[in-house]
Short mmCIF file of C-alpha atoms and ligand atoms in Angstrom, two decimals:
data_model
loop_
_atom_site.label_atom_id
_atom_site.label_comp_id
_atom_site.label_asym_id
_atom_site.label_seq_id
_atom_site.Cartn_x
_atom_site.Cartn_y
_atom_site.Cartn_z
CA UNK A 1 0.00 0.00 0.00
CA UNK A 2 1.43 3.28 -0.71
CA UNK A 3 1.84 5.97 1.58
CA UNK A 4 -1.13 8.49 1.73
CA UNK A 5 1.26 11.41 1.79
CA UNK A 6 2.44 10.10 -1.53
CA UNK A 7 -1.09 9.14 -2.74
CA UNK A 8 -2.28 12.87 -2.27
CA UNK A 9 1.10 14.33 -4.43
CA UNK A 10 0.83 12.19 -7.11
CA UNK A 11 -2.63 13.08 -7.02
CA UNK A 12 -2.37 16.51 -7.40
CA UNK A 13 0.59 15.79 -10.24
CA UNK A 14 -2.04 13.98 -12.17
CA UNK A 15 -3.85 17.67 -11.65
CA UNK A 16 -0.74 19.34 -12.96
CA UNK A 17 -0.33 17.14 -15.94
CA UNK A 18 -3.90 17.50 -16.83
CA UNK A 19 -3.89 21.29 -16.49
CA UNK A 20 -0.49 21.00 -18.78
CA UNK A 21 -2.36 19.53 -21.51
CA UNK A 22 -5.37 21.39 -21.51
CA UNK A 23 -2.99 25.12 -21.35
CA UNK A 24 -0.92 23.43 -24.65
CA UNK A 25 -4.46 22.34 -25.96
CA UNK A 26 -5.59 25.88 -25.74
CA UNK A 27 -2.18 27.09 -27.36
CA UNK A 28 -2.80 24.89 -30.25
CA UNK A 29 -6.40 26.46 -30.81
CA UNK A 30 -4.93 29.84 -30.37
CA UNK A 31 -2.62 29.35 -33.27
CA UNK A 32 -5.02 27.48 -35.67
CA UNK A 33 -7.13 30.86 -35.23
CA UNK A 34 -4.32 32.48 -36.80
CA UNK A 35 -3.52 30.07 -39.48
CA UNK A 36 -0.18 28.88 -37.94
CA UNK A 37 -0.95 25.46 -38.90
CA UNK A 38 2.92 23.68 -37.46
CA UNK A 39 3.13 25.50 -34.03
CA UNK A 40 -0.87 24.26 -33.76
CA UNK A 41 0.83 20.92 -34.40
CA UNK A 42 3.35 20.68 -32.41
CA UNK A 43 1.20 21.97 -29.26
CA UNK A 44 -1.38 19.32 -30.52
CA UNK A 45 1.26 16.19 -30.11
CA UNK A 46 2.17 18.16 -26.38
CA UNK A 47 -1.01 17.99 -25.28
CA UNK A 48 -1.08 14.43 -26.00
CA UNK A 49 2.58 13.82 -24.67
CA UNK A 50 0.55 15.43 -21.24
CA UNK A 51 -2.48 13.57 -20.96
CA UNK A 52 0.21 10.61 -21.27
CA UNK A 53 2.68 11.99 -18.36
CA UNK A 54 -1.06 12.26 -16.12
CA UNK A 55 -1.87 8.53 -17.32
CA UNK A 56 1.48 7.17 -16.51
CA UNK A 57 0.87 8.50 -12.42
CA UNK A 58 -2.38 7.17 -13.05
CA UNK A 59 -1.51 3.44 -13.88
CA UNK A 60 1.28 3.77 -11.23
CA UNK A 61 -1.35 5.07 -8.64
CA UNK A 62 -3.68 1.83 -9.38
CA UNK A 63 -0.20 -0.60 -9.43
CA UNK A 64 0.65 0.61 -6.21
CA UNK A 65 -3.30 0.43 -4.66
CA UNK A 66 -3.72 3.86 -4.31
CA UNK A 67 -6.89 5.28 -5.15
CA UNK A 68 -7.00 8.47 -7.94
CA UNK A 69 -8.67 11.53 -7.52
CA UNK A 70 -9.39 13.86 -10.02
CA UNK A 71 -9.55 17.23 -9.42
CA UNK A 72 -11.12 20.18 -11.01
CA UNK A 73 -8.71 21.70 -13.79
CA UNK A 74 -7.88 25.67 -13.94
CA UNK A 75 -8.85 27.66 -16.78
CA UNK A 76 -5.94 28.59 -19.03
CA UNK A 77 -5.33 31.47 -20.68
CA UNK A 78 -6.92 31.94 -24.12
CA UNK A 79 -4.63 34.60 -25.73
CA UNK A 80 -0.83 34.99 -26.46
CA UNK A 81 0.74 38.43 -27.34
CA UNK A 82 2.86 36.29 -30.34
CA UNK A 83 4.62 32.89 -30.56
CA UNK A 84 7.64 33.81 -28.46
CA UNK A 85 4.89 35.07 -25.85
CA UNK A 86 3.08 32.15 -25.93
CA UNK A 87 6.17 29.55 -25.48
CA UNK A 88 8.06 31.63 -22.76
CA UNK A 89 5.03 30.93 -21.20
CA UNK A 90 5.28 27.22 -21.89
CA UNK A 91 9.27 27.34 -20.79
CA UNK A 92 8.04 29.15 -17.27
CA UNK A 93 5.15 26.36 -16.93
CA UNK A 94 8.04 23.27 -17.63
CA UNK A 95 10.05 24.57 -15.26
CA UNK A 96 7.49 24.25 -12.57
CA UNK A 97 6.56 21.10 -13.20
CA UNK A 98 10.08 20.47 -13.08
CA UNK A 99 9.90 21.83 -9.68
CA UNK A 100 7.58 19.57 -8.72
CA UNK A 101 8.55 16.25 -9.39
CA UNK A 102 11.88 17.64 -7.82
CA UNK A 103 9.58 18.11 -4.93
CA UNK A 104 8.15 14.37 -5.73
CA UNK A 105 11.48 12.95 -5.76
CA UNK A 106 12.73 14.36 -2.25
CA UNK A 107 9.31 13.28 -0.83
CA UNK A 108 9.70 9.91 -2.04
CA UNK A 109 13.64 9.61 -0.89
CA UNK A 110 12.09 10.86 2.72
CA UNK A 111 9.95 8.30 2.76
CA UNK A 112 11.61 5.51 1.60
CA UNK A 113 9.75 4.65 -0.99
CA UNK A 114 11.76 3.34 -3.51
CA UNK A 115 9.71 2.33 -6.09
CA UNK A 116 7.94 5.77 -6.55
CA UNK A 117 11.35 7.10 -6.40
CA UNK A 118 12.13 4.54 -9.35
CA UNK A 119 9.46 5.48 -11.64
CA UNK A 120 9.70 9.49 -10.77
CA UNK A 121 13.21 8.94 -12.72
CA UNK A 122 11.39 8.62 -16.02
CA UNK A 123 9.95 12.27 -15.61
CA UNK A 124 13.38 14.01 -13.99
CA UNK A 125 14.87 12.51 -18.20
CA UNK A 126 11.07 13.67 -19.48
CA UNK A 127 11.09 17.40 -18.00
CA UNK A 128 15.24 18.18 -18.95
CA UNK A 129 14.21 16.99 -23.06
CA UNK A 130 10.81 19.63 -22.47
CA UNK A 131 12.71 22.02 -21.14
CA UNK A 132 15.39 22.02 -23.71
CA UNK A 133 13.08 21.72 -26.85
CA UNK A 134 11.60 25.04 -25.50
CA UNK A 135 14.93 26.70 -24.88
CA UNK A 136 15.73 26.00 -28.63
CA UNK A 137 12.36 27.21 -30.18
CA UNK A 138 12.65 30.35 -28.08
CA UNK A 139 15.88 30.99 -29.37
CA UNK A 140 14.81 30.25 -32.72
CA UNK A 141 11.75 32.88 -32.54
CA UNK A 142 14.52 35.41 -30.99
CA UNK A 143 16.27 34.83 -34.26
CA UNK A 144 13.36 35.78 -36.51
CA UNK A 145 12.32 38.24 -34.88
CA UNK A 146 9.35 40.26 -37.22
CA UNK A 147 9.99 38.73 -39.94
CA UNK A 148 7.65 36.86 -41.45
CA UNK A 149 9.40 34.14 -43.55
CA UNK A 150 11.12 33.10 -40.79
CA UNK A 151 8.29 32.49 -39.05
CA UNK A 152 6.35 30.29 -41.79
CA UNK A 153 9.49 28.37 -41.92
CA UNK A 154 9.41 27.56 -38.37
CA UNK A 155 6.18 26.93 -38.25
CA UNK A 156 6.26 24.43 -41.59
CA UNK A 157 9.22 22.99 -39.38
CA UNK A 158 6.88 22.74 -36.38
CA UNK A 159 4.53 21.02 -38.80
CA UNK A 160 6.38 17.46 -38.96
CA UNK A 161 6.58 16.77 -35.30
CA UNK A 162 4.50 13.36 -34.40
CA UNK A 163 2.95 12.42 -31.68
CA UNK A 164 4.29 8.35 -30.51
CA UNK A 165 2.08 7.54 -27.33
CA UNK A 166 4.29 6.21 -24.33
CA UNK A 167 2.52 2.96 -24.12
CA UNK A 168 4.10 2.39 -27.83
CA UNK A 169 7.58 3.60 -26.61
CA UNK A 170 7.05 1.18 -23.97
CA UNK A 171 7.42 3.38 -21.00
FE1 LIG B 1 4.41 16.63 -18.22
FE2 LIG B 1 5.52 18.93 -19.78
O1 LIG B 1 5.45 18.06 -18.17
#
């Protein structure tokens, strides 16, 4: 039986993944309203790498004999001032989740519990790859700047990313 201390974190992380996917899901419809087809993408395929990251604490949650709770999911924001806006934002929200499982981590070392400790490993690899990939498209949109053709190249770049669900990576 896992530790209700535990139970209640990875609870709420569920929460945070959730919330993740539905603030990159919004992202995604804010660009398709402005015909930037490849950054709608590539928020499209995160939301779905999100709803995997909640899914993989769920299973874990069940394995263990915990029970899930779901809890009720903050609105995000609807509106970005441009694409740099809009994944500075995504950069700040990585780096809290990256925070958390940091948080996750420690609780599980303090309580001896090794096996959440095991699987929290997968995420601590998970949030450094997020983190960079939106390090490199900020720089990228620095780069550009205003102009325009930049931009449509990025965002035909942005266009080819595919989504592989977790359960197919095996993880
Ligand atoms: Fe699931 Fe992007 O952290």
């Amino acid at each position: 039986m896992i530790d209700t201390e535990i139970e209640e974190e990875i609870n709420r992380q569920i929460n945070e993944e959730m919330y993740s996917a539905y603030l990159y899901l919004s992202m995604s419809a804010h660009f398709e309203s402005l015909g930037l087809k490849g950054f709608a993408n590539w928020m499209y395929v995160q939301y779905q790498e999100e709803m995997d990251h909640a899914m993989k604490f769920y299973r874990y949650l069940h394995e263990r004999g915990g029970k899930v709770r779901l809890y009720a999911l903050k609105e995000p924001p609807h509106e970005w001032k441009s694409p740099l806006h809009a994944f500075e934002e995504t950069l700040k929200h990585e780096r809290h989740i990256t925070e958390r499982i940091n948080f996750l981590v420690d609780l599980a070392e303090r309580k001896k519990d090794r096996a959440t400790f095991n699987m929290l490993q997968w995420y601590i690899d998970e949030q450094v790859e997020e983190e960079a990939n939106d390090e490199e498209i900020i720089a990228r949109l620095k780069l550009i700047g205003e102009s325009a053709q930049g931009l449509l190249m990025l965002d035909s770049e942005l266009g080819q990313r595919v989504y592989v669900p977790l359960v197919q990576e095996g993880k």
